[in-house]
């Protein structure tokens, strides 16, 4: 997004941007769990399944997107973001 391009111009790496986004996403999810009084108990195999799904469907694609935004021109980013 345009916000990401501005943040990258201030010398933040894609990894730093993703770290901040995921920190807030995790805090939001934790807040929802606490408000709903949901259980956090999962077994080890479920944990690894969630980890694999998260890596392949969220973390790697967002890292590639952030890296592409960093390398692309501002005009190209503003034209491509609505398509994504």
PDB file of C-alpha atoms in Angstrom:
ATOM      1  CA  UNK A   1       0.000   0.000   0.000  1.00  0.00           C
ATOM      2  CA  UNK A   2       0.989   3.636  -0.140  1.00  0.00           C
ATOM      3  CA  UNK A   3       1.509   3.543   3.630  1.00  0.00           C
ATOM      4  CA  UNK A   4       3.979   0.674   3.214  1.00  0.00           C
ATOM      5  CA  UNK A   5       5.879   2.585   0.550  1.00  0.00           C
ATOM      6  CA  UNK A   6       6.193   5.605   2.862  1.00  0.00           C
ATOM      7  CA  UNK A   7       7.390   3.412   5.737  1.00  0.00           C
ATOM      8  CA  UNK A   8       9.972   1.765   3.493  1.00  0.00           C
ATOM      9  CA  UNK A   9      11.254   5.190   2.391  1.00  0.00           C
ATOM     10  CA  UNK A  10      12.029   5.797   6.076  1.00  0.00           C
ATOM     11  CA  UNK A  11      14.438   2.826   5.928  1.00  0.00           C
ATOM     12  CA  UNK A  12      12.240   0.195   7.589  1.00  0.00           C
ATOM     13  CA  UNK A  13      12.829  -3.242   6.130  1.00  0.00           C
ATOM     14  CA  UNK A  14       9.975  -5.507   4.986  1.00  0.00           C
ATOM     15  CA  UNK A  15      10.713  -7.800   7.941  1.00  0.00           C
ATOM     16  CA  UNK A  16      10.306  -4.907  10.416  1.00  0.00           C
ATOM     17  CA  UNK A  17       7.003  -3.885   8.832  1.00  0.00           C
ATOM     18  CA  UNK A  18       5.702  -7.456   8.956  1.00  0.00           C
ATOM     19  CA  UNK A  19       6.840  -7.802  12.573  1.00  0.00           C
ATOM     20  CA  UNK A  20       4.831  -4.743  13.592  1.00  0.00           C
ATOM     21  CA  UNK A  21       1.754  -5.878  11.646  1.00  0.00           C
ATOM     22  CA  UNK A  22       1.830  -9.356  13.147  1.00  0.00           C
ATOM     23  CA  UNK A  23       2.424  -8.024  16.647  1.00  0.00           C
ATOM     24  CA  UNK A  24      -0.755  -5.970  16.394  1.00  0.00           C
ATOM     25  CA  UNK A  25      -2.617  -8.872  14.780  1.00  0.00           C
ATOM     26  CA  UNK A  26      -1.589 -11.182  17.621  1.00  0.00           C
ATOM     27  CA  UNK A  27      -2.544  -8.627  20.255  1.00  0.00           C
ATOM     28  CA  UNK A  28      -5.933  -8.188  18.581  1.00  0.00           C
ATOM     29  CA  UNK A  29      -6.486 -11.944  18.440  1.00  0.00           C
ATOM     30  CA  UNK A  30      -5.486 -12.277  22.094  1.00  0.00           C
ATOM     31  CA  UNK A  31      -7.896  -9.510  23.043  1.00  0.00           C
ATOM     32  CA  UNK A  32     -10.723 -11.275  21.198  1.00  0.00           C
ATOM     33  CA  UNK A  33      -9.862 -14.580  22.896  1.00  0.00           C
ATOM     34  CA  UNK A  34      -9.879 -12.922  26.310  1.00  0.00           C
ATOM     35  CA  UNK A  35     -13.162 -11.138  25.667  1.00  0.00           C
ATOM     36  CA  UNK A  36     -14.786 -14.342  24.409  1.00  0.00           C
ATOM     37  CA  UNK A  37     -13.202 -16.420  27.215  1.00  0.00           C
ATOM     38  CA  UNK A  38     -12.035 -18.983  24.671  1.00  0.00           C
ATOM     39  CA  UNK A  39      -9.680 -21.844  25.472  1.00  0.00           C
ATOM     40  CA  UNK A  40      -6.068 -21.655  24.305  1.00  0.00           C
ATOM     41  CA  UNK A  41      -5.352 -25.386  24.680  1.00  0.00           C
ATOM     42  CA  UNK A  42      -3.990 -27.099  21.552  1.00  0.00           C
ATOM     43  CA  UNK A  43      -1.830 -30.166  21.162  1.00  0.00           C
ATOM     44  CA  UNK A  44       1.598 -30.248  19.524  1.00  0.00           C
ATOM     45  CA  UNK A  45       0.447 -31.622  16.155  1.00  0.00           C
ATOM     46  CA  UNK A  46      -2.226 -28.915  15.881  1.00  0.00           C
ATOM     47  CA  UNK A  47       0.408 -26.296  16.704  1.00  0.00           C
ATOM     48  CA  UNK A  48       2.700 -27.475  13.887  1.00  0.00           C
ATOM     49  CA  UNK A  49      -0.211 -27.624  11.430  1.00  0.00           C
ATOM     50  CA  UNK A  50      -1.148 -24.035  12.313  1.00  0.00           C
ATOM     51  CA  UNK A  51       2.500 -22.984  12.004  1.00  0.00           C
ATOM     52  CA  UNK A  52       2.870 -24.532   8.535  1.00  0.00           C
ATOM     53  CA  UNK A  53      -0.393 -23.027   7.291  1.00  0.00           C
ATOM     54  CA  UNK A  54       0.579 -19.619   8.688  1.00  0.00           C
ATOM     55  CA  UNK A  55       4.011 -19.687   7.062  1.00  0.00           C
ATOM     56  CA  UNK A  56       2.807 -20.782   3.645  1.00  0.00           C
ATOM     57  CA  UNK A  57      -0.378 -18.760   3.388  1.00  0.00           C
ATOM     58  CA  UNK A  58       0.378 -15.550   5.288  1.00  0.00           C
ATOM     59  CA  UNK A  59       3.989 -14.812   6.213  1.00  0.00           C
ATOM     60  CA  UNK A  60       5.763 -15.719   2.965  1.00  0.00           C
ATOM     61  CA  UNK A  61       3.228 -13.987   0.648  1.00  0.00           C
ATOM     62  CA  UNK A  62       3.224 -10.811   2.761  1.00  0.00           C
ATOM     63  CA  UNK A  63       7.030 -10.790   2.843  1.00  0.00           C
ATOM     64  CA  UNK A  64       7.117 -11.082  -0.953  1.00  0.00           C
ATOM     65  CA  UNK A  65       4.535  -8.301  -1.276  1.00  0.00           C
ATOM     66  CA  UNK A  66       6.487  -5.987   1.028  1.00  0.00           C
ATOM     67  CA  UNK A  67       9.712  -6.696  -0.839  1.00  0.00           C
ATOM     68  CA  UNK A  68       7.964  -5.967  -4.148  1.00  0.00           C
ATOM     69  CA  UNK A  69       6.598  -2.693  -2.791  1.00  0.00           C
ATOM     70  CA  UNK A  70      10.099  -1.744  -1.657  1.00  0.00           C
ATOM     71  CA  UNK A  71      11.582  -2.408  -5.088  1.00  0.00           C
ATOM     72  CA  UNK A  72       8.777  -0.935  -7.223  1.00  0.00           C
ATOM     73  CA  UNK A  73       8.149   2.669  -8.191  1.00  0.00           C
ATOM     74  CA  UNK A  74       5.436   4.566  -6.308  1.00  0.00           C
ATOM     75  CA  UNK A  75       3.298   4.764  -9.459  1.00  0.00           C
ATOM     76  CA  UNK A  76       3.561   1.033 -10.081  1.00  0.00           C
ATOM     77  CA  UNK A  77       2.598   0.328  -6.476  1.00  0.00           C
ATOM     78  CA  UNK A  78      -0.424   2.610  -6.600  1.00  0.00           C
ATOM     79  CA  UNK A  79      -1.578   0.944  -9.833  1.00  0.00           C
ATOM     80  CA  UNK A  80      -1.034  -2.640  -8.657  1.00  0.00           C
ATOM     81  CA  UNK A  81      -2.401  -2.492  -5.097  1.00  0.00           C
ATOM     82  CA  UNK A  82      -6.090  -2.322  -6.193  1.00  0.00           C
ATOM     83  CA  UNK A  83      -5.504  -5.445  -8.317  1.00  0.00           C
ATOM     84  CA  UNK A  84      -4.109  -7.361  -5.353  1.00  0.00           C
TER      85      UNK A  84
END
